[in-house]
mmCIF file of C-alpha atoms and ligand atoms in Angstrom:
data_model
loop_
_atom_site.group_PDB
_atom_site.id
_atom_site.type_symbol
_atom_site.label_atom_id
_atom_site.label_comp_id
_atom_site.label_asym_id
_atom_site.label_seq_id
_atom_site.Cartn_x
_atom_site.Cartn_y
_atom_site.Cartn_z
ATOM 1 C CA UNK A 140 68.443 72.427 -190.205
ATOM 2 C CA UNK A 141 65.101 70.950 -190.854
ATOM 3 C CA UNK A 142 64.034 67.522 -189.820
ATOM 4 C CA UNK A 143 60.455 67.482 -190.583
ATOM 5 C CA UNK A 144 59.651 69.402 -187.570
ATOM 6 C CA UNK A 145 57.472 72.265 -188.251
ATOM 7 C CA UNK A 146 54.192 71.335 -189.673
ATOM 8 C CA UNK A 147 53.528 74.943 -190.708
ATOM 9 C CA UNK A 148 52.523 77.987 -189.076
ATOM 10 C CA UNK A 149 49.120 78.734 -187.633
ATOM 11 C CA UNK A 150 48.605 81.495 -185.246
ATOM 12 C CA UNK A 151 44.857 80.739 -184.721
ATOM 13 C CA UNK A 152 45.680 77.644 -182.381
ATOM 14 C CA UNK A 153 47.566 77.783 -179.360
ATOM 15 C CA UNK A 154 51.177 76.094 -179.316
ATOM 16 C CA UNK A 155 52.846 75.054 -176.135
ATOM 17 C CA UNK A 156 56.159 77.235 -176.694
ATOM 18 C CA UNK A 157 53.915 80.318 -177.136
ATOM 19 C CA UNK A 158 51.549 79.483 -174.042
ATOM 20 C CA UNK A 159 54.524 78.871 -172.093
ATOM 21 C CA UNK A 160 55.991 82.248 -173.267
ATOM 22 C CA UNK A 161 52.707 84.038 -172.149
ATOM 23 C CA UNK A 162 52.982 82.343 -168.638
ATOM 24 C CA UNK A 163 56.595 83.598 -168.319
ATOM 25 C CA UNK A 164 55.410 87.226 -169.374
ATOM 26 C CA UNK A 165 56.890 87.048 -172.873
ATOM 27 C CA UNK A 166 55.716 88.677 -176.017
ATOM 28 C CA UNK A 167 56.239 85.927 -178.457
ATOM 29 C CA UNK A 168 52.560 84.823 -178.406
ATOM 30 C CA UNK A 169 49.347 85.356 -180.432
ATOM 31 C CA UNK A 170 45.676 85.793 -179.571
ATOM 32 C CA UNK A 171 44.943 82.100 -179.500
ATOM 33 C CA UNK A 172 48.004 81.481 -177.100
ATOM 34 C CA UNK A 173 46.884 84.219 -174.630
ATOM 35 C CA UNK A 174 43.287 82.938 -174.619
ATOM 36 C CA UNK A 175 44.823 79.474 -173.750
ATOM 37 C CA UNK A 176 47.124 81.209 -171.180
ATOM 38 C CA UNK A 177 44.342 82.877 -169.298
ATOM 39 C CA UNK A 178 42.148 79.793 -169.454
ATOM 40 C CA UNK A 179 44.896 77.651 -167.835
ATOM 41 C CA UNK A 180 45.864 80.438 -165.396
ATOM 42 C CA UNK A 181 42.121 80.553 -164.054
ATOM 43 C CA UNK A 182 42.312 76.848 -163.518
ATOM 44 C CA UNK A 183 45.627 76.773 -161.842
ATOM 45 C CA UNK A 184 46.754 80.091 -160.763
ATOM 46 C CA UNK A 185 50.226 78.937 -159.642
ATOM 47 C CA UNK A 186 51.064 78.008 -163.368
ATOM 48 C CA UNK A 187 53.164 81.256 -163.931
ATOM 49 C CA UNK A 188 55.118 80.832 -160.953
ATOM 50 C CA UNK A 189 55.732 77.203 -161.960
ATOM 51 C CA UNK A 190 56.916 78.075 -165.334
ATOM 52 C CA UNK A 191 59.394 80.562 -163.800
ATOM 53 C CA UNK A 192 60.311 77.722 -161.473
ATOM 54 C CA UNK A 193 60.935 75.480 -164.359
ATOM 55 C CA UNK A 194 63.290 78.067 -165.902
ATOM 56 C CA UNK A 195 64.986 78.298 -162.527
ATOM 57 C CA UNK A 196 65.488 74.441 -162.551
ATOM 58 C CA UNK A 197 66.977 74.668 -166.151
ATOM 59 C CA UNK A 198 69.544 77.327 -165.128
ATOM 60 C CA UNK A 199 70.514 75.363 -161.657
ATOM 61 C CA UNK A 200 70.726 72.032 -163.487
ATOM 62 C CA UNK A 201 72.760 73.332 -166.420
ATOM 63 C CA UNK A 202 75.158 75.121 -163.980
ATOM 64 C CA UNK A 203 75.569 72.064 -162.010
ATOM 65 C CA UNK A 204 76.271 69.899 -165.219
ATOM 66 C CA UNK A 205 78.869 72.544 -166.469
ATOM 67 C CA UNK A 206 80.476 73.237 -163.201
ATOM 68 C CA UNK A 207 80.332 70.437 -161.175
ATOM 69 C CA UNK A 208 79.875 67.298 -163.632
ATOM 70 C CA UNK A 209 82.270 68.924 -166.236
ATOM 71 C CA UNK A 210 79.775 68.465 -169.239
ATOM 72 C CA UNK A 211 80.734 70.551 -172.190
ATOM 73 C CA UNK A 212 78.021 69.356 -174.764
ATOM 74 C CA UNK A 213 74.192 69.861 -174.172
ATOM 75 C CA UNK A 214 71.299 68.290 -176.483
ATOM 76 C CA UNK A 215 68.137 70.454 -175.407
ATOM 77 C CA UNK A 216 65.268 69.020 -177.084
ATOM 78 C CA UNK A 217 62.150 71.065 -176.666
ATOM 79 C CA UNK A 218 63.936 74.336 -176.292
ATOM 80 C CA UNK A 219 61.202 76.874 -176.223
ATOM 81 C CA UNK A 220 61.241 80.384 -177.391
ATOM 82 C CA UNK A 221 64.428 82.374 -176.228
ATOM 83 C CA UNK A 222 64.071 83.896 -172.824
ATOM 84 C CA UNK A 223 66.462 84.567 -170.065
ATOM 85 C CA UNK A 224 69.145 82.107 -169.040
ATOM 86 C CA UNK A 225 68.952 79.880 -172.194
ATOM 87 C CA UNK A 226 70.941 76.833 -171.845
ATOM 88 C CA UNK A 227 73.957 77.985 -173.795
ATOM 89 C CA UNK A 228 74.104 81.383 -171.827
ATOM 90 C CA UNK A 229 74.215 79.245 -168.653
ATOM 91 C CA UNK A 230 76.574 76.608 -169.722
ATOM 92 C CA UNK A 231 79.016 79.166 -171.556
ATOM 93 C CA UNK A 232 79.119 81.378 -168.595
ATOM 94 C CA UNK A 233 80.656 78.472 -166.739
ATOM 95 C CA UNK A 234 82.546 76.908 -169.794
ATOM 96 C CA UNK A 235 82.830 79.111 -172.812
ATOM 97 C CA UNK A 236 83.731 76.141 -175.070
ATOM 98 C CA UNK A 237 80.551 74.460 -174.460
ATOM 99 C CA UNK A 238 78.685 73.231 -177.539
ATOM 100 C CA UNK A 239 74.837 73.105 -177.466
ATOM 101 C CA UNK A 240 72.345 71.569 -179.742
ATOM 102 C CA UNK A 241 68.977 73.024 -179.731
ATOM 103 C CA UNK A 242 65.878 70.937 -180.862
ATOM 104 C CA UNK A 243 62.229 72.295 -181.305
ATOM 105 C CA UNK A 244 59.353 71.570 -183.745
ATOM 106 C CA UNK A 245 57.643 74.878 -183.467
ATOM 107 C CA UNK A 246 57.895 77.246 -186.503
ATOM 108 C CA UNK A 247 58.095 80.523 -184.266
ATOM 109 C CA UNK A 248 60.962 78.881 -182.167
ATOM 110 C CA UNK A 249 62.613 78.325 -185.394
ATOM 111 C CA UNK A 250 61.980 81.768 -186.620
ATOM 112 C CA UNK A 251 63.730 83.075 -183.354
ATOM 113 C CA UNK A 252 66.469 80.666 -183.394
ATOM 114 C CA UNK A 253 69.126 83.371 -184.228
ATOM 115 C CA UNK A 254 68.810 84.572 -180.501
ATOM 116 C CA UNK A 255 69.622 81.017 -179.606
ATOM 117 C CA UNK A 256 72.792 80.967 -181.847
ATOM 118 C CA UNK A 257 74.621 83.630 -180.068
ATOM 119 C CA UNK A 258 77.296 81.323 -178.987
ATOM 120 C CA UNK A 259 80.542 82.381 -177.303
ATOM 121 C CA UNK A 260 83.375 82.394 -179.759
ATOM 122 C CA UNK A 261 84.981 79.350 -178.214
ATOM 123 C CA UNK A 262 81.938 77.246 -178.221
ATOM 124 C CA UNK A 263 78.999 76.208 -180.546
ATOM 125 C CA UNK A 264 75.254 76.557 -180.755
ATOM 126 C CA UNK A 265 73.139 74.794 -183.355
ATOM 127 C CA UNK A 266 69.378 74.679 -184.081
ATOM 128 C CA UNK A 267 67.416 71.741 -185.449
ATOM 129 C CA UNK A 268 63.781 72.014 -186.540
ATOM 130 C CA UNK A 269 62.843 68.534 -185.534
ATOM 131 C CA UNK A 270 60.272 66.473 -183.637
ATOM 132 C CA UNK A 271 61.394 64.576 -180.580
ATOM 133 C CA UNK A 272 59.699 61.611 -182.107
ATOM 134 C CA UNK A 273 62.208 61.651 -184.919
ATOM 135 C CA UNK A 274 64.737 60.649 -182.408
ATOM 136 C CA UNK A 275 67.334 58.688 -184.871
ATOM 137 C CA UNK A 276 67.246 61.912 -187.292
ATOM 138 C CA UNK A 277 67.925 64.263 -184.142
ATOM 139 C CA UNK A 278 70.803 62.003 -183.084
ATOM 140 C CA UNK A 279 72.112 61.809 -186.730
ATOM 141 C CA UNK A 280 71.935 65.679 -187.246
ATOM 142 C CA UNK A 281 73.265 66.647 -183.787
ATOM 143 C CA UNK A 282 76.372 64.508 -184.409
ATOM 144 C CA UNK A 283 77.576 67.436 -186.959
ATOM 145 C CA UNK A 284 78.027 69.484 -183.842
ATOM 146 C CA UNK A 285 78.408 67.136 -180.704
ATOM 147 C CA UNK A 286 80.814 64.289 -180.371
ATOM 148 C CA UNK A 287 79.010 61.438 -179.134
ATOM 149 C CA UNK A 288 82.103 59.506 -177.893
ATOM 150 C CA UNK A 289 82.123 62.237 -175.278
ATOM 151 C CA UNK A 290 79.805 62.903 -172.601
ATOM 152 C CA UNK A 291 76.532 64.849 -173.613
ATOM 153 C CA UNK A 292 73.890 66.263 -171.164
ATOM 154 C CA UNK A 293 70.274 65.250 -172.550
ATOM 155 C CA UNK A 294 67.967 67.906 -171.484
ATOM 156 C CA UNK A 295 64.134 67.109 -171.909
ATOM 157 C CA UNK A 296 62.661 70.045 -169.883
ATOM 158 C CA UNK A 297 58.890 70.256 -169.829
ATOM 159 C CA UNK A 298 58.457 68.251 -173.261
ATOM 160 C CA UNK A 299 57.771 64.682 -172.291
ATOM 161 C CA UNK A 300 54.271 65.589 -171.067
ATOM 162 C CA UNK A 301 53.551 66.116 -175.021
ATOM 163 C CA UNK A 302 54.235 62.560 -175.564
ATOM 164 C CA UNK A 303 50.946 61.088 -174.190
ATOM 165 C CA UNK A 304 51.628 57.447 -174.866
ATOM 166 C CA UNK A 305 53.955 56.504 -171.828
ATOM 167 C CA UNK A 306 55.631 53.548 -173.840
ATOM 168 C CA UNK A 307 56.567 55.815 -176.619
ATOM 169 C CA UNK A 308 58.169 58.525 -174.208
ATOM 170 C CA UNK A 309 59.963 55.734 -172.485
ATOM 171 C CA UNK A 310 61.368 54.590 -175.520
ATOM 172 C CA UNK A 311 62.374 58.034 -176.864
ATOM 173 C CA UNK A 312 64.329 58.568 -173.775
ATOM 174 C CA UNK A 313 65.913 54.948 -173.663
ATOM 175 C CA UNK A 314 67.079 55.543 -177.390
ATOM 176 C CA UNK A 315 68.624 58.870 -176.399
ATOM 177 C CA UNK A 316 70.380 57.584 -173.481
ATOM 178 C CA UNK A 317 71.543 54.587 -175.537
ATOM 179 C CA UNK A 318 73.214 56.964 -177.973
ATOM 180 C CA UNK A 319 75.542 58.821 -175.263
ATOM 181 C CA UNK A 320 78.548 57.454 -173.477
ATOM 182 C CA UNK A 321 79.109 56.616 -169.918
ATOM 183 C CA UNK A 322 79.436 59.770 -167.836
ATOM 184 C CA UNK A 323 76.630 61.298 -169.788
ATOM 185 C CA UNK A 324 73.645 62.951 -168.164
ATOM 186 C CA UNK A 325 69.639 63.002 -168.414
ATOM 187 C CA UNK A 326 67.855 65.996 -167.113
ATOM 188 C CA UNK A 327 64.025 65.943 -167.083
ATOM 189 C CA UNK A 328 61.179 68.219 -165.813
ATOM 190 C CA UNK A 329 57.569 66.812 -166.451
ATOM 191 C CA UNK A 330 54.110 68.173 -165.509
ATOM 192 C CA UNK A 331 52.683 66.377 -162.238
ATOM 193 C CA UNK A 332 49.541 64.599 -162.085
ATOM 194 C CA UNK A 333 49.889 64.336 -158.171
ATOM 195 C CA UNK A 334 50.688 67.938 -157.356
ATOM 196 C CA UNK A 335 47.703 69.996 -156.787
ATOM 197 C CA UNK A 336 45.812 67.348 -158.581
ATOM 198 C CA UNK A 337 42.434 68.687 -159.048
ATOM 199 C CA UNK A 338 43.568 72.272 -160.210
ATOM 200 C CA UNK A 339 46.346 70.469 -162.645
ATOM 201 C CA UNK A 340 43.810 68.063 -164.287
ATOM 202 C CA UNK A 341 41.452 70.988 -164.920
ATOM 203 C CA UNK A 342 44.447 73.022 -166.300
ATOM 204 C CA UNK A 343 45.680 70.134 -168.544
ATOM 205 C CA UNK A 344 41.966 69.624 -169.733
ATOM 206 C CA UNK A 345 41.574 73.375 -170.711
ATOM 207 C CA UNK A 346 45.155 73.415 -172.359
ATOM 208 C CA UNK A 347 44.161 70.383 -174.535
ATOM 209 C CA UNK A 348 41.057 72.154 -175.549
ATOM 210 C CA UNK A 349 43.188 74.973 -177.174
ATOM 211 C CA UNK A 350 46.417 73.197 -178.526
ATOM 212 C CA UNK A 351 46.106 71.910 -181.997
ATOM 213 C CA UNK A 352 47.090 68.323 -180.927
ATOM 214 C CA UNK A 353 45.503 68.161 -177.477
ATOM 215 C CA UNK A 354 48.392 66.008 -176.364
ATOM 216 C CA UNK A 355 49.261 67.540 -172.815
ATOM 217 C CA UNK A 356 49.450 64.678 -170.034
ATOM 218 C CA UNK A 357 50.415 65.028 -166.136
ATOM 219 C CA UNK A 358 52.109 61.962 -164.784
ATOM 220 C CA UNK A 359 52.767 60.940 -161.241
ATOM 221 C CA UNK A 360 56.218 61.202 -159.592
ATOM 222 C CA UNK A 361 56.980 57.327 -159.689
ATOM 223 C CA UNK A 362 56.061 57.400 -163.398
ATOM 224 C CA UNK A 363 58.499 60.295 -164.093
ATOM 225 C CA UNK A 364 61.144 58.304 -162.136
ATOM 226 C CA UNK A 365 60.827 55.556 -164.645
ATOM 227 C CA UNK A 366 62.480 57.718 -167.471
ATOM 228 C CA UNK A 367 65.701 57.689 -165.208
ATOM 229 C CA UNK A 368 65.790 53.788 -165.627
ATOM 230 C CA UNK A 369 69.157 53.870 -167.439
ATOM 231 C CA UNK A 370 70.980 56.404 -165.357
ATOM 232 C CA UNK A 371 71.901 56.889 -161.641
ATOM 233 C CA UNK A 372 69.986 59.783 -160.091
ATOM 234 C CA UNK A 373 72.089 62.368 -158.633
ATOM 235 C CA UNK A 374 70.935 63.852 -155.324
ATOM 236 C CA UNK A 375 68.295 64.703 -154.330
ATOM 237 C CA UNK A 376 66.496 62.314 -156.965
ATOM 238 C CA UNK A 377 63.222 63.001 -158.709
ATOM 239 C CA UNK A 378 61.697 65.927 -156.613
ATOM 240 C CA UNK A 379 59.618 69.081 -157.157
ATOM 241 C CA UNK A 380 61.718 71.112 -159.511
ATOM 242 C CA UNK A 381 61.884 73.978 -156.815
ATOM 243 C CA UNK A 382 63.480 71.345 -154.384
ATOM 244 C CA UNK A 383 66.280 70.317 -156.701
ATOM 245 C CA UNK A 384 69.323 72.040 -155.238
ATOM 246 C CA UNK A 385 67.468 75.199 -154.538
ATOM 247 C CA UNK A 386 69.332 78.408 -154.208
ATOM 248 C CA UNK A 387 67.214 79.242 -150.920
ATOM 249 C CA UNK A 388 64.838 78.167 -148.733
ATOM 250 C CA UNK A 389 62.350 80.583 -150.263
ATOM 251 C CA UNK A 390 62.902 79.220 -153.898
ATOM 252 C CA UNK A 391 62.314 75.566 -152.245
ATOM 253 C CA UNK A 392 58.859 76.634 -151.093
ATOM 254 C CA UNK A 393 57.882 78.246 -154.173
ATOM 255 C CA UNK A 394 54.747 76.842 -156.112
ATOM 256 C CA UNK A 395 55.454 74.256 -158.890
ATOM 257 C CA UNK A 396 53.613 71.586 -160.793
ATOM 258 C CA UNK A 397 56.525 69.860 -162.071
ATOM 259 C CA UNK A 398 58.653 66.837 -161.129
ATOM 260 C CA UNK A 399 62.340 67.234 -162.199
ATOM 261 C CA UNK A 400 65.592 65.262 -161.746
ATOM 262 C CA UNK A 401 69.059 64.819 -163.225
ATOM 263 C CA UNK A 402 70.939 61.322 -163.679
ATOM 264 C CA UNK A 403 74.136 60.110 -164.867
ATOM 265 C CA UNK A 404 74.787 57.332 -167.123
ATOM 266 C CA UNK A 405 77.024 54.716 -165.301
HETATM 267 C C1 SAM B 5 56.873 74.173 -172.051
HETATM 268 S S1 SAM B 5 58.083 74.386 -173.592
HETATM 269 C C2 SAM B 5 59.542 74.137 -172.308
HETATM 270 C C3 SAM B 5 60.650 74.908 -173.025
HETATM 271 C C4 SAM B 5 62.188 74.872 -172.126
HETATM 272 N N1 SAM B 5 62.554 73.461 -172.452
HETATM 273 C C5 SAM B 5 61.771 75.014 -170.497
HETATM 274 O O1 SAM B 5 61.649 74.085 -169.973
HETATM 275 O O2 SAM B 5 61.870 76.220 -170.510
HETATM 276 C C6 SAM B 5 57.856 72.889 -174.463
HETATM 277 C C7 SAM B 5 58.633 72.994 -175.560
HETATM 278 O O3 SAM B 5 58.880 71.678 -176.357
HETATM 279 C C8 SAM B 5 58.291 71.974 -177.573
HETATM 280 N N2 SAM B 5 57.873 70.443 -178.094
HETATM 281 C C9 SAM B 5 56.640 70.105 -177.729
HETATM 282 N N3 SAM B 5 56.432 68.923 -178.445
HETATM 283 C C10 SAM B 5 57.503 68.666 -179.077
HETATM 284 C C11 SAM B 5 58.045 67.560 -180.115
HETATM 285 N N4 SAM B 5 57.230 66.420 -180.276
HETATM 286 N N5 SAM B 5 59.037 67.752 -180.788
HETATM 287 C C12 SAM B 5 59.797 68.617 -180.558
HETATM 288 N N6 SAM B 5 59.566 69.796 -179.758
HETATM 289 C C13 SAM B 5 58.389 69.627 -178.920
HETATM 290 C C14 SAM B 5 57.389 73.051 -177.737
HETATM 291 O O4 SAM B 5 57.399 73.376 -179.069
HETATM 292 C C15 SAM B 5 58.014 74.015 -176.735
HETATM 293 O O5 SAM B 5 58.873 74.784 -177.312
#
């Protein structure tokens, strides 16, 4: 389904999904993305490990939501290119009946959406080609797949830092949270401006030189915490993504440039 997401396909400029794929060691990227990937790695060499840590946070948080919080519906906005442990794979490995709606505005993600639509027979996956800023449209289309009278986990991983206006980003999150019932969850990871601040500032500056929209921003932990204003944070709160319920001490100590957290709507 299309909701005004993709604005046409241009392999000559870097796109967030494809640079992220390059950091993760994927193959779904073009020369412009690889140039941006190398420029950003040169500024902040830990970015590759940080991207992997973000994927590990996604898997741990989805597992927590499905196994411990009993969530069976996921709205994953800013999905990224298919990789290991996509949201539906983790959720449906715990609860095969889980229903997942993926949303992204990158045309290459759309062209790979089939890999995201490999639902278990008991569950459902759907894909929306839409922009996070078209929040009402996303909610309207997602209602074809998700029952908004039942709890939904809203997943906003490594996407809000592409909405540079803080008030706009806060309003988008508030609108999403307002649309889901009590017992729903909000999961966020977000580029930090106060972890390795000098390297991150240079990494983001270089990223913006290469992105078509040049809209990447880091934010400090206290600002990222404001996105959780309408939910109750579950332990351990807003922390480095590596420190959110890590599987091991080694994982907790790994490099990251992202804050992350999970909250429950009361
Ligand atoms: C860094 S990737 C993160 C992928 C995945 N959420 C993860 O954390 O592993 C960011 C994704 O957000 C998407 N994105 C960025 N801005 C967006 C917007 N305004 N609307 C929809 N998707 C957007 C990009 O296309 C990209 O796929």
